[in-house]
Every structure is written in C-alpha cells, then in structure tokens.
CSV table of C-alpha atoms in Angstrom, one decimal:
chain,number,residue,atom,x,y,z
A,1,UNK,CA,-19.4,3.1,117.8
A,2,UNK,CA,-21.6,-0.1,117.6
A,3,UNK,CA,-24.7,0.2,115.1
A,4,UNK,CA,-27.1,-1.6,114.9
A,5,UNK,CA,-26.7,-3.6,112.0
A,6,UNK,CA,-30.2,-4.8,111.6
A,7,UNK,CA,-31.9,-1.5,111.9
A,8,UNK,CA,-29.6,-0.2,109.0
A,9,UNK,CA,-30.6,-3.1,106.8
A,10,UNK,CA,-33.9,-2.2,106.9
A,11,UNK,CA,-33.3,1.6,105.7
A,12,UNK,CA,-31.1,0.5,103.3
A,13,UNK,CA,-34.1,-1.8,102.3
A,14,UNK,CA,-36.3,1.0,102.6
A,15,UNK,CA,-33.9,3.9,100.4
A,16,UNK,CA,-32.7,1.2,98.1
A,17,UNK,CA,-35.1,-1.5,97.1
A,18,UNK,CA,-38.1,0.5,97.7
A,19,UNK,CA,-37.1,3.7,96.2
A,20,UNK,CA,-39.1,5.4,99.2
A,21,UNK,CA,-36.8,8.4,99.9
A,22,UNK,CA,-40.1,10.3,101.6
A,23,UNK,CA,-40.0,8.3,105.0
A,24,UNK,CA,-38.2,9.5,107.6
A,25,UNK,CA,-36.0,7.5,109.4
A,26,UNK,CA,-34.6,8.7,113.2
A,27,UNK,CA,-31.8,6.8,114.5
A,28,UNK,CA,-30.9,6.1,118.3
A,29,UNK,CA,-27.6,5.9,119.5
A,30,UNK,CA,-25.8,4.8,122.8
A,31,UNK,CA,-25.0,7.5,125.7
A,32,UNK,CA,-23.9,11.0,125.3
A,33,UNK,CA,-21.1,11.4,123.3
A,34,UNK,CA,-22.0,8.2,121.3
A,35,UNK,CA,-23.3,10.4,118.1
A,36,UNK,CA,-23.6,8.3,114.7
A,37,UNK,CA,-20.8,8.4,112.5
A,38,UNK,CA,-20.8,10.8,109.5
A,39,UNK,CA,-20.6,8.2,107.0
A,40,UNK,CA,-23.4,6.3,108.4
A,41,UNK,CA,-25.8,9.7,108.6
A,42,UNK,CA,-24.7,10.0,104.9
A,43,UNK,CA,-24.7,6.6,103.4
A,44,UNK,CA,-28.2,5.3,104.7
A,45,UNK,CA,-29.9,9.1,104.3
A,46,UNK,CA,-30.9,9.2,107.8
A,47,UNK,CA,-33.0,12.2,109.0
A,48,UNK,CA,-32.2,12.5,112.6
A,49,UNK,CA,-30.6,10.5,115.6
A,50,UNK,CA,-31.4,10.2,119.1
A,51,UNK,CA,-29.7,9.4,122.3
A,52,UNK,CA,-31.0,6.6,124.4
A,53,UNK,CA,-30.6,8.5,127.3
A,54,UNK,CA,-32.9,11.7,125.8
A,55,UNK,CA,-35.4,9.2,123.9
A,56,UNK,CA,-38.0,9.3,126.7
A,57,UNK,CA,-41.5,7.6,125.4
A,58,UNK,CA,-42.8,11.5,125.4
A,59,UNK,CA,-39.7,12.2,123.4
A,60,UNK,CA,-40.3,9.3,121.1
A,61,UNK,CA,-44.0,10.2,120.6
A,62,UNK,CA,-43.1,13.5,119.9
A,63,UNK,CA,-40.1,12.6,117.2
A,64,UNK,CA,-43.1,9.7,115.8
A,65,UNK,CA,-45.3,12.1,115.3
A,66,UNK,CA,-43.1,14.9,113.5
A,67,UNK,CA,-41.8,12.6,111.3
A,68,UNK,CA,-45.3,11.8,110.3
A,69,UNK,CA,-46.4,15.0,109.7
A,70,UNK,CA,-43.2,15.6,107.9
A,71,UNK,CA,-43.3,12.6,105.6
A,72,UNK,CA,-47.4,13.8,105.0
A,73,UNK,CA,-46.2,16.9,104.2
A,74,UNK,CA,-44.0,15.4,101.8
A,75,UNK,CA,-46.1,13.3,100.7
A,76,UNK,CA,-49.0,16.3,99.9
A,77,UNK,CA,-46.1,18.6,97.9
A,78,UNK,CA,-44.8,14.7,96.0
A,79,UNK,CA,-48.5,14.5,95.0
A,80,UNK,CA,-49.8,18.4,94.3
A,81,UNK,CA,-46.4,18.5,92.1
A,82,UNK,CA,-46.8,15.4,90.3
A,83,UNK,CA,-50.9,16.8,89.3
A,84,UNK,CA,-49.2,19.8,88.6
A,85,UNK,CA,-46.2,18.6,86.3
A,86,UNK,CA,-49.1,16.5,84.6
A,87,UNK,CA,-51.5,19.4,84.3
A,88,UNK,CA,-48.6,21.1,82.6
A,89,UNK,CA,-47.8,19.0,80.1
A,90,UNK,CA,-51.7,17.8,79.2
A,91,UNK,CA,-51.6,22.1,78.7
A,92,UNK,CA,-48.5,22.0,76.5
A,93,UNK,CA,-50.3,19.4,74.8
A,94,UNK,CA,-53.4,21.0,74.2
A,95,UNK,CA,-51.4,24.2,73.4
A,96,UNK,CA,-48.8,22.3,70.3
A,97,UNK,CA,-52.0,20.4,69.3
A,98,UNK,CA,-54.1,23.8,68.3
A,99,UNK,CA,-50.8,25.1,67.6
A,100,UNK,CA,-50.2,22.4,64.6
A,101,UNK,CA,-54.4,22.1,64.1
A,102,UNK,CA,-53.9,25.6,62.9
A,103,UNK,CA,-50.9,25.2,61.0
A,104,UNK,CA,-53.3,22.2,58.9
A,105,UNK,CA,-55.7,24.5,58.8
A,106,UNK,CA,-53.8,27.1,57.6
A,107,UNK,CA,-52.7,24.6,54.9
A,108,UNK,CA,-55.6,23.5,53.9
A,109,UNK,CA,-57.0,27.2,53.5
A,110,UNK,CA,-54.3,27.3,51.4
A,111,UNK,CA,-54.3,24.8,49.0
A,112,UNK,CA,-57.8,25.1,48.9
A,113,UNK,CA,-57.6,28.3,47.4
A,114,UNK,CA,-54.9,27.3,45.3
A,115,UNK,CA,-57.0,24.3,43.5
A,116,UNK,CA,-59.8,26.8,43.2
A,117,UNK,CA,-57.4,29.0,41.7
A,118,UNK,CA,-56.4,26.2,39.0
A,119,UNK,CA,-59.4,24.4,38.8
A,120,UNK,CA,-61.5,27.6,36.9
A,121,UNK,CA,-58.6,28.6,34.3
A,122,UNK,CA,-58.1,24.7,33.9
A,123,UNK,CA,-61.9,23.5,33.6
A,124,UNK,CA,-62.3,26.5,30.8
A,125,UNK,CA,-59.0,25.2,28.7
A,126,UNK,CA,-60.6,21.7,28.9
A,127,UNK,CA,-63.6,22.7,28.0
A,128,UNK,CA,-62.9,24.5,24.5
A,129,UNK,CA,-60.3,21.8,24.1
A,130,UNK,CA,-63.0,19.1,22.3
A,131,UNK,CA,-64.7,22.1,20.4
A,132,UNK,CA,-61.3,23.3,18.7
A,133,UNK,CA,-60.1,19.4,18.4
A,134,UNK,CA,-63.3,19.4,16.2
A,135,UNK,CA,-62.5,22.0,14.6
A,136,UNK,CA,-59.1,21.5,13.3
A,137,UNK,CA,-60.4,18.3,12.5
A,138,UNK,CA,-62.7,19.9,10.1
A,139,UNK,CA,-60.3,21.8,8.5
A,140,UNK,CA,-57.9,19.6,8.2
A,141,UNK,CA,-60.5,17.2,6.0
A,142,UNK,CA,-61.0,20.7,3.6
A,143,UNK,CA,-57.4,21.0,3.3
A,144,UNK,CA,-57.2,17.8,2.1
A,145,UNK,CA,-60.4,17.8,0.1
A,146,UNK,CA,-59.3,20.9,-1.4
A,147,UNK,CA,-55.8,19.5,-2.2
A,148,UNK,CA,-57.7,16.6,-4.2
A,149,UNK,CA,-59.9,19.1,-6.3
A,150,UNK,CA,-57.3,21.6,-7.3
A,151,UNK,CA,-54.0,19.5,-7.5
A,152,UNK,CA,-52.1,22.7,-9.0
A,153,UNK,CA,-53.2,25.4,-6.9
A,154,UNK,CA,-50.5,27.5,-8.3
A,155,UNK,CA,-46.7,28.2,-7.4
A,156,UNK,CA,-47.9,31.1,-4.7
A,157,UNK,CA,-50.1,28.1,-2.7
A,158,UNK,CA,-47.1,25.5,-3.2
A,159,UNK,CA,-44.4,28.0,-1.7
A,160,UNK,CA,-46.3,28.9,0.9
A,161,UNK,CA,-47.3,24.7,1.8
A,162,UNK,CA,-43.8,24.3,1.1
A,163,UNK,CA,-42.9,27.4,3.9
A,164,UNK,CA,-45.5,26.0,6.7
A,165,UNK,CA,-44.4,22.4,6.2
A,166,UNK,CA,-47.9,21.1,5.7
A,167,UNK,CA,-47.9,17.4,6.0
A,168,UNK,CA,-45.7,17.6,9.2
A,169,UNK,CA,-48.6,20.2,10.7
A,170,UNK,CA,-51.6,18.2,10.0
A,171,UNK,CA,-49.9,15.0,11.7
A,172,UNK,CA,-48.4,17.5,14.5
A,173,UNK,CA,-51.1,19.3,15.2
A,174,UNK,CA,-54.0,16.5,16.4
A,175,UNK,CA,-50.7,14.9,18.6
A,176,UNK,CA,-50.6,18.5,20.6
A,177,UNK,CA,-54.0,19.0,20.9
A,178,UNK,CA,-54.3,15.9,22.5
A,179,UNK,CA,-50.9,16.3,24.4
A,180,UNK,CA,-53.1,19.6,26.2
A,181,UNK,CA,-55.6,17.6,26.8
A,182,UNK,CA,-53.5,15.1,28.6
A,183,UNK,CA,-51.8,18.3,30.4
A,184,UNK,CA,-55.3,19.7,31.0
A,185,UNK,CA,-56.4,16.2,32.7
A,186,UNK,CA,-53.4,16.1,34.9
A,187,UNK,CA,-53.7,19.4,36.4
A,188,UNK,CA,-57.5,18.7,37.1
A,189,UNK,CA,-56.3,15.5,38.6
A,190,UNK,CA,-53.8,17.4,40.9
A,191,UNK,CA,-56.3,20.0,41.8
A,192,UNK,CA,-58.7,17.0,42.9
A,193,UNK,CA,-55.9,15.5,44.9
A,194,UNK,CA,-55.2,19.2,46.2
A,195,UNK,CA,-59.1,19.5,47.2
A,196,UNK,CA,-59.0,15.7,49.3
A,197,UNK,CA,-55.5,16.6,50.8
A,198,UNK,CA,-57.2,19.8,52.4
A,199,UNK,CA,-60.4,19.0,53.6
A,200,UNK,CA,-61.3,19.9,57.0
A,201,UNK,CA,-62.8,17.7,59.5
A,202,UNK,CA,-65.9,18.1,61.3
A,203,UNK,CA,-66.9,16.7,64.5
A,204,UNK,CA,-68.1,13.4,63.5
A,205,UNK,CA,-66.2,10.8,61.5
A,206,UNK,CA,-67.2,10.3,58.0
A,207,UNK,CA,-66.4,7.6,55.5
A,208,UNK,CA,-63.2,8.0,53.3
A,209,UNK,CA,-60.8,6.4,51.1
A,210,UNK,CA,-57.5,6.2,52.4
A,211,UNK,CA,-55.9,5.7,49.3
A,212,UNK,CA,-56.8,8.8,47.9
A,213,UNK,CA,-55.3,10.2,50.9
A,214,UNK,CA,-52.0,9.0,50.5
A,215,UNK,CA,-52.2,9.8,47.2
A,216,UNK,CA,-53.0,13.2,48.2
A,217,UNK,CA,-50.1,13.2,50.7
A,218,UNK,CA,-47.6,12.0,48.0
A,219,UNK,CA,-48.3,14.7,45.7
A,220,UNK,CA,-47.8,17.6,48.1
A,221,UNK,CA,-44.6,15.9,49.0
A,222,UNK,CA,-43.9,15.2,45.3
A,223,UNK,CA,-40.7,18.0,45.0
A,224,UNK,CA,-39.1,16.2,48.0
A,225,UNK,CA,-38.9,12.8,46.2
A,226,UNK,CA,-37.6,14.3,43.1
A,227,UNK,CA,-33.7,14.2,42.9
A,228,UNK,CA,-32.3,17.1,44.3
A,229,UNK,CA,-28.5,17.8,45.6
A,230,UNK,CA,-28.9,15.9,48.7
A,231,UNK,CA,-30.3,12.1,46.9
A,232,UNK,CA,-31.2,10.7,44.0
A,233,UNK,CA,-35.4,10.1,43.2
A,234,UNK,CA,-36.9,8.4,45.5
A,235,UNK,CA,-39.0,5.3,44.5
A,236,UNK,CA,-42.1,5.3,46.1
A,237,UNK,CA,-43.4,1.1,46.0
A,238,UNK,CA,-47.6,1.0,46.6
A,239,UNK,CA,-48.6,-2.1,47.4
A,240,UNK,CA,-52.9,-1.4,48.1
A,241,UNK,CA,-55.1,-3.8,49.3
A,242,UNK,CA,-59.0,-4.2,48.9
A,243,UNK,CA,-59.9,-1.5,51.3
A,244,UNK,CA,-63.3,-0.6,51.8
A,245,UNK,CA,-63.6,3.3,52.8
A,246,UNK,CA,-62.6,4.4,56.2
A,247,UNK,CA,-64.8,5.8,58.7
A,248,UNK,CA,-62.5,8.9,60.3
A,249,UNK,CA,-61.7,12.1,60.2
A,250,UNK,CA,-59.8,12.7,56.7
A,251,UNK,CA,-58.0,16.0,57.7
A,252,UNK,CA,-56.1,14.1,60.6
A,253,UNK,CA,-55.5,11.0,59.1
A,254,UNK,CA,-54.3,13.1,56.5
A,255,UNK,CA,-51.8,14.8,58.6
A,256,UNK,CA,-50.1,11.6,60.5
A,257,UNK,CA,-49.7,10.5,56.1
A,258,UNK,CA,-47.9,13.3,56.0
A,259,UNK,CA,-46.0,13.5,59.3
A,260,UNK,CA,-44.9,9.4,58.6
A,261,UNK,CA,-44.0,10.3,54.8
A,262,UNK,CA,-42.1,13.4,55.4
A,263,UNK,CA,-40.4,11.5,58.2
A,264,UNK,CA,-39.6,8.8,55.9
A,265,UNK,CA,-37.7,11.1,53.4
A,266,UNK,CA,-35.8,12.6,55.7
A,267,UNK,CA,-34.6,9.4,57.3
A,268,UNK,CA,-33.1,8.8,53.4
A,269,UNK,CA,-31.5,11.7,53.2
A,270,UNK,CA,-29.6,11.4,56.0
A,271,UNK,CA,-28.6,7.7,55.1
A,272,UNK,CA,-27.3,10.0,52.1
A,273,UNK,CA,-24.8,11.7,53.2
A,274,UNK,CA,-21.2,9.8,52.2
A,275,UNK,CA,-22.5,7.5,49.6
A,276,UNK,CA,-21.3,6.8,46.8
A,277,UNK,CA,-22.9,6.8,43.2
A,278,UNK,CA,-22.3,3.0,42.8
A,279,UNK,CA,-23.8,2.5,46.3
A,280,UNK,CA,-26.8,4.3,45.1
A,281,UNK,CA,-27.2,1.9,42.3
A,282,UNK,CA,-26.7,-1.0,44.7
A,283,UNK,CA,-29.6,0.4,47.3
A,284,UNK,CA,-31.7,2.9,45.5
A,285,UNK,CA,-33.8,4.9,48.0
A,286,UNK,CA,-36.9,3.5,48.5
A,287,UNK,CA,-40.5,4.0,50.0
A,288,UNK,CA,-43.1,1.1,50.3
A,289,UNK,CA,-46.3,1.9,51.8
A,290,UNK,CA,-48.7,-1.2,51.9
A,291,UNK,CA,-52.1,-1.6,53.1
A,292,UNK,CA,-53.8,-4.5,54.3
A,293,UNK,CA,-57.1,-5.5,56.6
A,294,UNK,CA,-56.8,-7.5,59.3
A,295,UNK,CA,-57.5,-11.4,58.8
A,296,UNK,CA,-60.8,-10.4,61.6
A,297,UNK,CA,-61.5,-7.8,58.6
A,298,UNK,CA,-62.2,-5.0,61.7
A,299,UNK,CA,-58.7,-2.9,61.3
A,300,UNK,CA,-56.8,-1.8,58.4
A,301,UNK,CA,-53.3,-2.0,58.3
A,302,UNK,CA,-51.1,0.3,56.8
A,303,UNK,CA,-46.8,-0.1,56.9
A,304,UNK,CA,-45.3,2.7,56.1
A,305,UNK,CA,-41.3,1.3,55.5
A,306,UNK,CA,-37.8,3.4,54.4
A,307,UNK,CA,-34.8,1.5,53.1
A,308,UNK,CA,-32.9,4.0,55.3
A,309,UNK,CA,-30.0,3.5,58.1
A,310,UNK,CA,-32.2,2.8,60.5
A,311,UNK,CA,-32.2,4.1,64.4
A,312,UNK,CA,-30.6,2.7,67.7
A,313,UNK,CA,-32.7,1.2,70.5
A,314,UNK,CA,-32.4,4.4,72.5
A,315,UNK,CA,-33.8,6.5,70.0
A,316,UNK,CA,-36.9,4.1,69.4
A,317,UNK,CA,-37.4,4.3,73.2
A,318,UNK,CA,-37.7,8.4,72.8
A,319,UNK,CA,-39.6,8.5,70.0
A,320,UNK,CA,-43.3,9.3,71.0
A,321,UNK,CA,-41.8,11.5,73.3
A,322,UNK,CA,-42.9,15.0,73.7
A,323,UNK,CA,-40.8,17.5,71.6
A,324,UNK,CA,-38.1,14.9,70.9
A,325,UNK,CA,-36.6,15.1,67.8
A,326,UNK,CA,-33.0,14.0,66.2
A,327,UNK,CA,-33.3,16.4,63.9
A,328,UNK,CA,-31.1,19.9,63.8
A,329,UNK,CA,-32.0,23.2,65.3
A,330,UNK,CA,-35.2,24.5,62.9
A,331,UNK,CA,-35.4,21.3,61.2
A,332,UNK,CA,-37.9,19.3,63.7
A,333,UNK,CA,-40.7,20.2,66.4
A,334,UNK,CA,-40.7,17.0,68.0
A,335,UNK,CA,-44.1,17.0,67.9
A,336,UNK,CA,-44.8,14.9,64.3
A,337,UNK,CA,-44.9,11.5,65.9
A,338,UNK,CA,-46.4,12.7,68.9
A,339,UNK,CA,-49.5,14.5,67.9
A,340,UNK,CA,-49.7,11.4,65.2
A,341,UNK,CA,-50.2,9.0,68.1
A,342,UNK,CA,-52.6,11.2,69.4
A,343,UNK,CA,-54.4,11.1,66.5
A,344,UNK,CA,-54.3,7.8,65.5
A,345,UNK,CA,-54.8,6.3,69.6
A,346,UNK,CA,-56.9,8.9,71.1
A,347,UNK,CA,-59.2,9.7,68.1
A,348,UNK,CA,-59.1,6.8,66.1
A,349,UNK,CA,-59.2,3.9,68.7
A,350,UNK,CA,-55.9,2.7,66.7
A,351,UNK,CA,-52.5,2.0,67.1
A,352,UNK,CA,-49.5,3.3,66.0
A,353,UNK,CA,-46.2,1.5,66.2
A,354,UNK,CA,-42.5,1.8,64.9
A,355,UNK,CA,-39.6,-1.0,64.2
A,356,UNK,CA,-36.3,0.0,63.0
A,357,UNK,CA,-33.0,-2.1,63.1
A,358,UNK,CA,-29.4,-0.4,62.5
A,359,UNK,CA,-27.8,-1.4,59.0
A,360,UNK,CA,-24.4,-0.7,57.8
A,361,UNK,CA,-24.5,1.7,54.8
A,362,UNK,CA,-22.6,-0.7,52.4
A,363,UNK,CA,-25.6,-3.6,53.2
A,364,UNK,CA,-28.5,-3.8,50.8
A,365,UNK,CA,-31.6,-4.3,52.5
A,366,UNK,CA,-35.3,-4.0,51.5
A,367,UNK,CA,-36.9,-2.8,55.0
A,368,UNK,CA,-35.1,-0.9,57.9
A,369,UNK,CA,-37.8,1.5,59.4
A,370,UNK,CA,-41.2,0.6,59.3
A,371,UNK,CA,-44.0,2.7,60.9
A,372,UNK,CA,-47.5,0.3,61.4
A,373,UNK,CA,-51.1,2.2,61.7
A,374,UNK,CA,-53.4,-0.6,63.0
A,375,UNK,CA,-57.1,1.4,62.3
A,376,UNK,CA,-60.4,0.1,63.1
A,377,UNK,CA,-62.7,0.6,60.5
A,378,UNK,CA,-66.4,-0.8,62.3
C-alpha cells in the first residue's frame, strides 16, 4: 500500500526526536481493504488508523477529540505519578535521614557517656599525680640526706639497698611518674576529643573549629588506620590552614568528616587486596586532608584525598545517588555520600564535590580520589 511518506516523518519526528510517546497519532488509509501494514503500525507506534471512506468530518472530530482526552488523560496519570514517585523518595529521604540522625545521636549518647565515664577516674589520677610527684620527691632528698649522715648504716640497710636496687629506683621512679602523667594527659585529651566528636546540634548554627573536628573524627576512626590483616598503617598527611572558626552545626559537619574519612579507608583497603609488600613500600597508603579559605576569604575549603585505585566514570556519575553503594551486601547503606550532600548543600549553603581518575596498581601516585567541601563561613 502507498503511505504517506510525509505524514510518517513527522511521527517519527514526534516518537523519536521529541521523545513525546504521550500523543496520539491516527493514521488514514486508502479504501476498504487498504489497512496499514503491520510493520508500519509497529515501527512508527501508531495508535489507530482510519479509512478515507469512514473518516467523515463527524468521524474526524470525534477520533480528534478522543485522542485528546486520551493524551490528557495521559498526560494527568504522567504528571500525578511523577509527584508521586517524587513525594516518595523526598519520604525515603526524610525517613534514612532520621534514620541515620538517630544512629549520630545514638553515638553521641554514647560516647558521651563514655568520656564521662573516663573523664572522673582520669581527672582524680591526675589530680593526686603532682601531690605524690611531690612527695616522692621529698623522700627521695631524705634518702639521700640520710645516706650522707650515716654512710655505714649497717650490713642489714646495705643488703636490703642492695636487694631494692636503690640508685636504679630513685632515677626510675620520677621517669614513671611522669610517664602517668603523660598517660593521664592523653586520655583527658581523648576524652576532650570524645566530648567535641559527640556534641549535638541545636537549631541554630554556632561557631566551631573544624579542626578539632577532624581531629575528633580521626580518633574515633583511629583502630581502622592502624595496621591490621587487610593493610598496612595508614599515614594520615594534615596540611591546616589559618582557619578562623566555622559558623555550623558541629554534629553534622561532624558526620560528613566521618562518612568522607571512613570512605577514604575503605577505598585503601580495597586497592589492598593483591599487593605486594614491596609495592606497599613503593605507595604507602595515604590520607591528606587539607584545608584552605577561599582567595574572597568567604568559604573554606577542605580536600579530603586517598592515594587509592581510584573509580571509573560511571561510578562517579552514581555516586550521590540514593542508596548507591559499591560496597558488598552489609558493608554500605548508600546513604553516606548522600545524606553528606544534604548536609553540606541543603544546610550549609556549601558544596560538595568528588574527582577520582583510575590508576594501575603498580603506579605510584600522590592523589587519585579527592572529595572537596567548599563551606561558607559569613
């Protein structure tokens, strides 16, 4: 049968370069027993046809103004399902965003408790610690004064010097006490770091140093850049600028620290797997966090880079994306980068970006993910 060949380049326009599958197109034929070939129904999606003969101007009002109400129809469900799907997902949202909220919060309840659980035992060793340095101190200077006044004490005082090793105790002893002193000062400084990791947010922003956060944020994720079976330490590089403090909310910022960090290990453990020990020595894992402001001095920068393998192009494109994760099954939520963007976007008027490029494991390179948090600070 003849078509007409103009008529079909415009639906082909229409399906094709348009992407408008919604219209409905009716297409007249010749005289009875002319009926469209299958292939031409098929391959240009038409609805309906129509015989010239039949296709009276009733007929053609009547077919113009079902396929009107059709395509509105269409158009109504395309649109209701479409608010819907997005309605939806703004809920999931909401619902993985309290979800995670909680977990923090939960967290922070935590390891709020357990710095006030250190922080009394600690604060009591620390304080008797200069009280008993003085007063080994003190005896100490009798022993010795003693020692000068009665230079033969006898042979039962000399055995029993002899027995405790006196010289070696009265140097010893001053080194430990300060060495618990040191360990007494490093516990309280964990507990500090504890106390800033965990504290909550209210509703209004207040003024905070990000660097103690990090900090914060490192030490909680201290056992995971220890050695272990699955890598070696991992160097963590901190290159700080002259930051002044942060207007935000600490708890969140917090979080995407820890989200980006955790991230960041776990991208060098999977470069792991397969190396060698020598290649180890060649590229030791390594994590470089550097802060900056911008040259307007009205953001703060902060890179947070991984000397890893790197991703591919079509992960990069996936990675805000809701639950998305390349991580095994209980490993990832695929909500980390996610609610992180939320945080740093929605709540923070930031941005927050990721590069990566695809090394071969054998390469030594200095950078290969780096995630950018561009913050503004006025």
């Amino acid at each position: 049968m003849e078509t007409n060949d103009a008529g079909l380049r415009v639906v082909k326009y229409i399906r094709e370069e348009l992407k408008n599958q919604i219209v409905r197109v009716i297409l007249r034929t010749g005289q009875p027993g002319d009926a469209p070939e299958e292939s031409v129904i098929l391959n240009y999606d038409i609805n309906d046809y129509k015989l010239k003969v039949e296709l009276t101007r009733q007929k053609l009002i009547t077919s113009a103004i079902a396929a009107l109400r059709s395509y509105r129809d269409l158009t109504t469900i395309e649109q209701q399902t479409a608010r819907l799907t997005q309605a939806l997902h703004d809920l999931q949202q909401t619902q993985y965003s309290l979800v995670q909220k909680e977990k923090m919060s939960a967290l922070g309840n935590l390891v709020t408790a357990i710095a006030h659980g250190i922080n009394n035992p600690i604060n009591f060793i620390a304080g008797n610690l200069k009280p008993a340095q003085d007063y080994i101190h003190d005896l100490l200077a009798l022993i010795d004064l003693y020692r000068q006044t009665f230079p033969d004490p006898g042979a039962a005082i000399e055995e029993a010097i002899a027995t405790i090793d006196l010289e070696y105790l009265q140097e010893d002893l001053p080194k430990l006490i300060s060495s618990l002193k040191e360990g007494s000062d490093r516990i309280r400084g964990i507990s500090a770091s504890l106390r800033t990791f965990s504290r909550g947010d209210n509703d209004r922003k207040v003024h905070f140093n990000i660097h103690e956060g990090i900090e914060s944020t490192l030490l909680i994720l201290k056992h995971r850049l220890k050695a272990n079976e699955d890598h070696p330490v991992i160097e963590v590089v901190k290159n700080y600028g002259e930051i002044p403090q942060l207007e935000c909310f600490p708890g969140q910022l917090n979080q995407v620290f820890l989200n980006l960090i955790a991230n960041a290990i776990d991208a060098l453990e999977e470069s792991n797997k397969g190396l060698s020990f020598q290649q180890f020595e060649d590229n030791p894992n390594r994590i470089t966090i550097v802060t900056t402001l911008s040259e307007d001095r009205h953001y703060v920068l902060i890179q947070i880079q991984d000397n890893g393998m790197g991703m591919p192009e079509n992960v990069k494109q996936k990675l805000f994306g809701y639950l998305f994760t390349t991580k095994g099954v209980g490993k990832g939520t695929g909500l980390g980068l996610s609610i992180s963007r939320q945080i740093i976007e929605e709540k923070h008027g930031g941005k927050l970006t990721v590069t990566s490029e695809i090394r071969q494991r054998h390469r030594i390179s200095d950078r290969n993910s780096n995630t950018g948090l561009v913050i503004c600070h006025e």
